[in-house]
Coordinates of C-alpha atoms in Angstrom, one line a residue:
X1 CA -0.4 1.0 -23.4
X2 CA -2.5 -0.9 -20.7
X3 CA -1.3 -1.5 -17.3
X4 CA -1.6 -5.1 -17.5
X5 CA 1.5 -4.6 -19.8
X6 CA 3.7 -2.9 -17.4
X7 CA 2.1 -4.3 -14.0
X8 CA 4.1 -6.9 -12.1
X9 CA 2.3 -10.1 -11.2
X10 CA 4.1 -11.4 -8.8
X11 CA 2.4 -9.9 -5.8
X12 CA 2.4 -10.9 -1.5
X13 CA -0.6 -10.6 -0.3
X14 CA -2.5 -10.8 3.3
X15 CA -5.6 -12.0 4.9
X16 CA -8.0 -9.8 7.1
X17 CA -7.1 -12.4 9.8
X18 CA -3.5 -12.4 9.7
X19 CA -1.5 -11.2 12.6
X20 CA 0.3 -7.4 12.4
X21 CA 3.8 -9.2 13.6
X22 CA 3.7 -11.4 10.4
X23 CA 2.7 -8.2 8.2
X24 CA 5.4 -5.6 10.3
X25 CA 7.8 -8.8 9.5
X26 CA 6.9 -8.9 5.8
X27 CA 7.5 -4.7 5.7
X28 CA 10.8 -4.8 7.7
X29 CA 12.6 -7.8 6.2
X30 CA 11.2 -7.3 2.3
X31 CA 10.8 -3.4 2.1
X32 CA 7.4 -3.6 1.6
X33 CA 5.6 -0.3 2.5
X34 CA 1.9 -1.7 2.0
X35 CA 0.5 -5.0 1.3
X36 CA -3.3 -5.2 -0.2
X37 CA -5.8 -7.0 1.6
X38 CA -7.4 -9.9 -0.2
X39 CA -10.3 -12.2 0.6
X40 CA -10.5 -15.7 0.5
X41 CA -11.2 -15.6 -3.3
X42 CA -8.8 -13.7 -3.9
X43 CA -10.7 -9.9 -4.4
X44 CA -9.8 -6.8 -2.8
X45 CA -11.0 -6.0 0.2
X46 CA -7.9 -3.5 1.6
X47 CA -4.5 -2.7 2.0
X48 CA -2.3 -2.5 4.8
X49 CA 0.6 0.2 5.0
X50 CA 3.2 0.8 7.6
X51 CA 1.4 4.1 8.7
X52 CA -1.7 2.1 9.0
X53 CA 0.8 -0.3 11.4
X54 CA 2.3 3.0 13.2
X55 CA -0.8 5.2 13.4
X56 CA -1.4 4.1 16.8
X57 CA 2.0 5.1 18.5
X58 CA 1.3 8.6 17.9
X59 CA 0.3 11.0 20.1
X60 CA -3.4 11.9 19.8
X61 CA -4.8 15.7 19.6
X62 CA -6.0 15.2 23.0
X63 CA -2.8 14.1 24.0
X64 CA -1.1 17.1 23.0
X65 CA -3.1 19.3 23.9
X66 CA -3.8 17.8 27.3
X67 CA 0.1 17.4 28.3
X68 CA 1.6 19.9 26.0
X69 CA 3.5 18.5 22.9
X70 CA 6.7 18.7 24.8
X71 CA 5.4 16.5 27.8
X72 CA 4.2 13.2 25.5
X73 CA 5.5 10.4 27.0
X74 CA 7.2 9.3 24.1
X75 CA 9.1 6.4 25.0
X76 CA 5.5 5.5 26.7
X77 CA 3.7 5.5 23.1
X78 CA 7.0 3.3 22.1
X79 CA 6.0 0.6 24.0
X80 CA 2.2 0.1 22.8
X81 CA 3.7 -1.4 19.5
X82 CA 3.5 -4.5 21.4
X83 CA 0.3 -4.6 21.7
X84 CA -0.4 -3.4 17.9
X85 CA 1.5 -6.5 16.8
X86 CA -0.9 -8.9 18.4
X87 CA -3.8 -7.3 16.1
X88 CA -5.5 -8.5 13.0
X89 CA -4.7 -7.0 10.0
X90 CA -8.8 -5.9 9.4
X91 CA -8.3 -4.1 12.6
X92 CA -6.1 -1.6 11.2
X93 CA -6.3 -1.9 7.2
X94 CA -7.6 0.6 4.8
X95 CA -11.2 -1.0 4.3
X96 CA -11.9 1.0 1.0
X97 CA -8.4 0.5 -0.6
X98 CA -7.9 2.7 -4.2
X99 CA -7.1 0.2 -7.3
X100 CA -6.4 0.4 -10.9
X101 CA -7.8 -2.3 -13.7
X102 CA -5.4 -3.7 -15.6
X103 CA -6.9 -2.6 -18.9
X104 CA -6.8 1.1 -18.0
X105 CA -4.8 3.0 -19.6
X106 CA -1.5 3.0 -18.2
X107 CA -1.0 6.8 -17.7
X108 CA -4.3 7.6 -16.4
X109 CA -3.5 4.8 -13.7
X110 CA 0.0 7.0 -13.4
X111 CA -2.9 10.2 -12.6
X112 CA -4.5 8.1 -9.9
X113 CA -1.4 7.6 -8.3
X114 CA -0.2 10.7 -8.2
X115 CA -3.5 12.3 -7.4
X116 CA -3.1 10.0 -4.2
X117 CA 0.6 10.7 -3.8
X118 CA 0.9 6.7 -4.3
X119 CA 4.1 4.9 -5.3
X120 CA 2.2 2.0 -5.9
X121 CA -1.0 1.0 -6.4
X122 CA -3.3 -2.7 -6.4
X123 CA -4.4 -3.9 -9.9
X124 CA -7.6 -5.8 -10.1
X125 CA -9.7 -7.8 -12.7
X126 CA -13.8 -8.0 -11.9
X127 CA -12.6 -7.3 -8.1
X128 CA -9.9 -9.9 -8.2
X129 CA -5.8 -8.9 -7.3
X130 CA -4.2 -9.8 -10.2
X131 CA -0.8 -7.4 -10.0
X132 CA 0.7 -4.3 -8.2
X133 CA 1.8 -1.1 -10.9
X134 CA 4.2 1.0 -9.4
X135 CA 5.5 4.3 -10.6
X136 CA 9.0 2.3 -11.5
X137 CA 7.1 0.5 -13.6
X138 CA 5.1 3.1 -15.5
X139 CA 8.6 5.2 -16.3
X140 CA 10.3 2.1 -17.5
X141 CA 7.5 0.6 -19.7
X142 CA 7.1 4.6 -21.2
X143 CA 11.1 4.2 -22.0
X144 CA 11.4 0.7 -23.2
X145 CA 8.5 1.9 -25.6
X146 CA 10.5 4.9 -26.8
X147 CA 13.3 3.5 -26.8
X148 CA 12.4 0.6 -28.8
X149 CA 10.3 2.5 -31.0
X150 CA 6.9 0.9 -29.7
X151 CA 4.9 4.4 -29.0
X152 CA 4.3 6.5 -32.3
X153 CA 5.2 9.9 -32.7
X154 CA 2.5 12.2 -33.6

C-alpha cells in the first residue's frame, strides 16, 4: 500500500511571503497545527507550525538565567506576539521541512513520522506538494484494507 492511496489531497498551503496573522488565523479558526511552505510552482520549500509562530514568546536561556525563571516578565513576552504577526512566513518557517513521496510505502512513511514524533507529514512528487498523510489516515487505510479483505494474510 502506497501513500498516495491513503494521502489526502486536498491540502492549504502558504507562501514564504505571506503574513504570520493570516497563517496564526488559518491555525486558530481551522485547527491547523502546521501548514507546508510552497513556492510559486508549487514545490516544497518549508512548513510552518504553531511552535514555529510561538517560539519567540518564550523566554530565552539568557533570560532565565539572567532574571531567574521566577522573575520573567511573562505578561511582557505576551505582548511581542504582536509584533510576530506582522512577519513573513520565511522568517520563521522550517527551511528544510521533512516529506514523504507518495509512492513510498505507506508504513515506512508511518516510521518517518513517528521517528519525528509527527502527526502529519507533506507529501511530494519530483519536489512538488501534492497531499498531506497523517497518522489518521495511515490507521484507517491499514483497517479499511483488513477489513475489506484488501491486505493478504501471510
Amino acid at each position: 500500500m502506497k501513500v498516495k492511496d491513503a494521502m489526502s489531497r486536498s491540502v492549504r498551503a502558504v507562501k514564504p511571503g505571506t503574513k504570520i496573522i493570516e497563517v496564526a488565523s488559518l491555525m486558530c479558526l481551522h485547527r491547523f497545527h502546521g501548514l507546508p511552505v510552497v513556492d510559486d510552482e508549487g514545490r516544497l520549500i518549508g512548513v510552518i507550525s504553531e511552535k514555529d509562530v510561538l517560539h519567540s514568546l518564550f523566554p530565552t536561556l539568557d533570560d532565565l538565567v539572567t532574571e531567574g525563571m521566577h522573575s520573567v516578565d511573562l505578561d511582557h513576552q505576551l505582548s511581542l506576539y504582536k509584533g510576530v504577526l506582522e512577519q513573513n512566513v520565511e522568517d520563521l518557517m522550517a527551511h528544510t521541512p521533512i516529506s514523504v513521496d507518495a509512492d513510498m510505502h505507506l508504513l515506512r512513511a508511518a516510521t518517518v513520522m513517528v521517528r519525528h514524533n509527527f502527526r502529519r507529514i507533506p507529501v511530494v512528487e519530483g519536489g512538488l506538494l501534492v497531499g498531506m498523510l497523517s497518522l489518521g489516515d495511515v490507521h484507517k487505510a491499514i483497517f479499511h484494507a483488513n477489513i475489506t479483505g484488501g491486505l493478504k494474510s501471510r
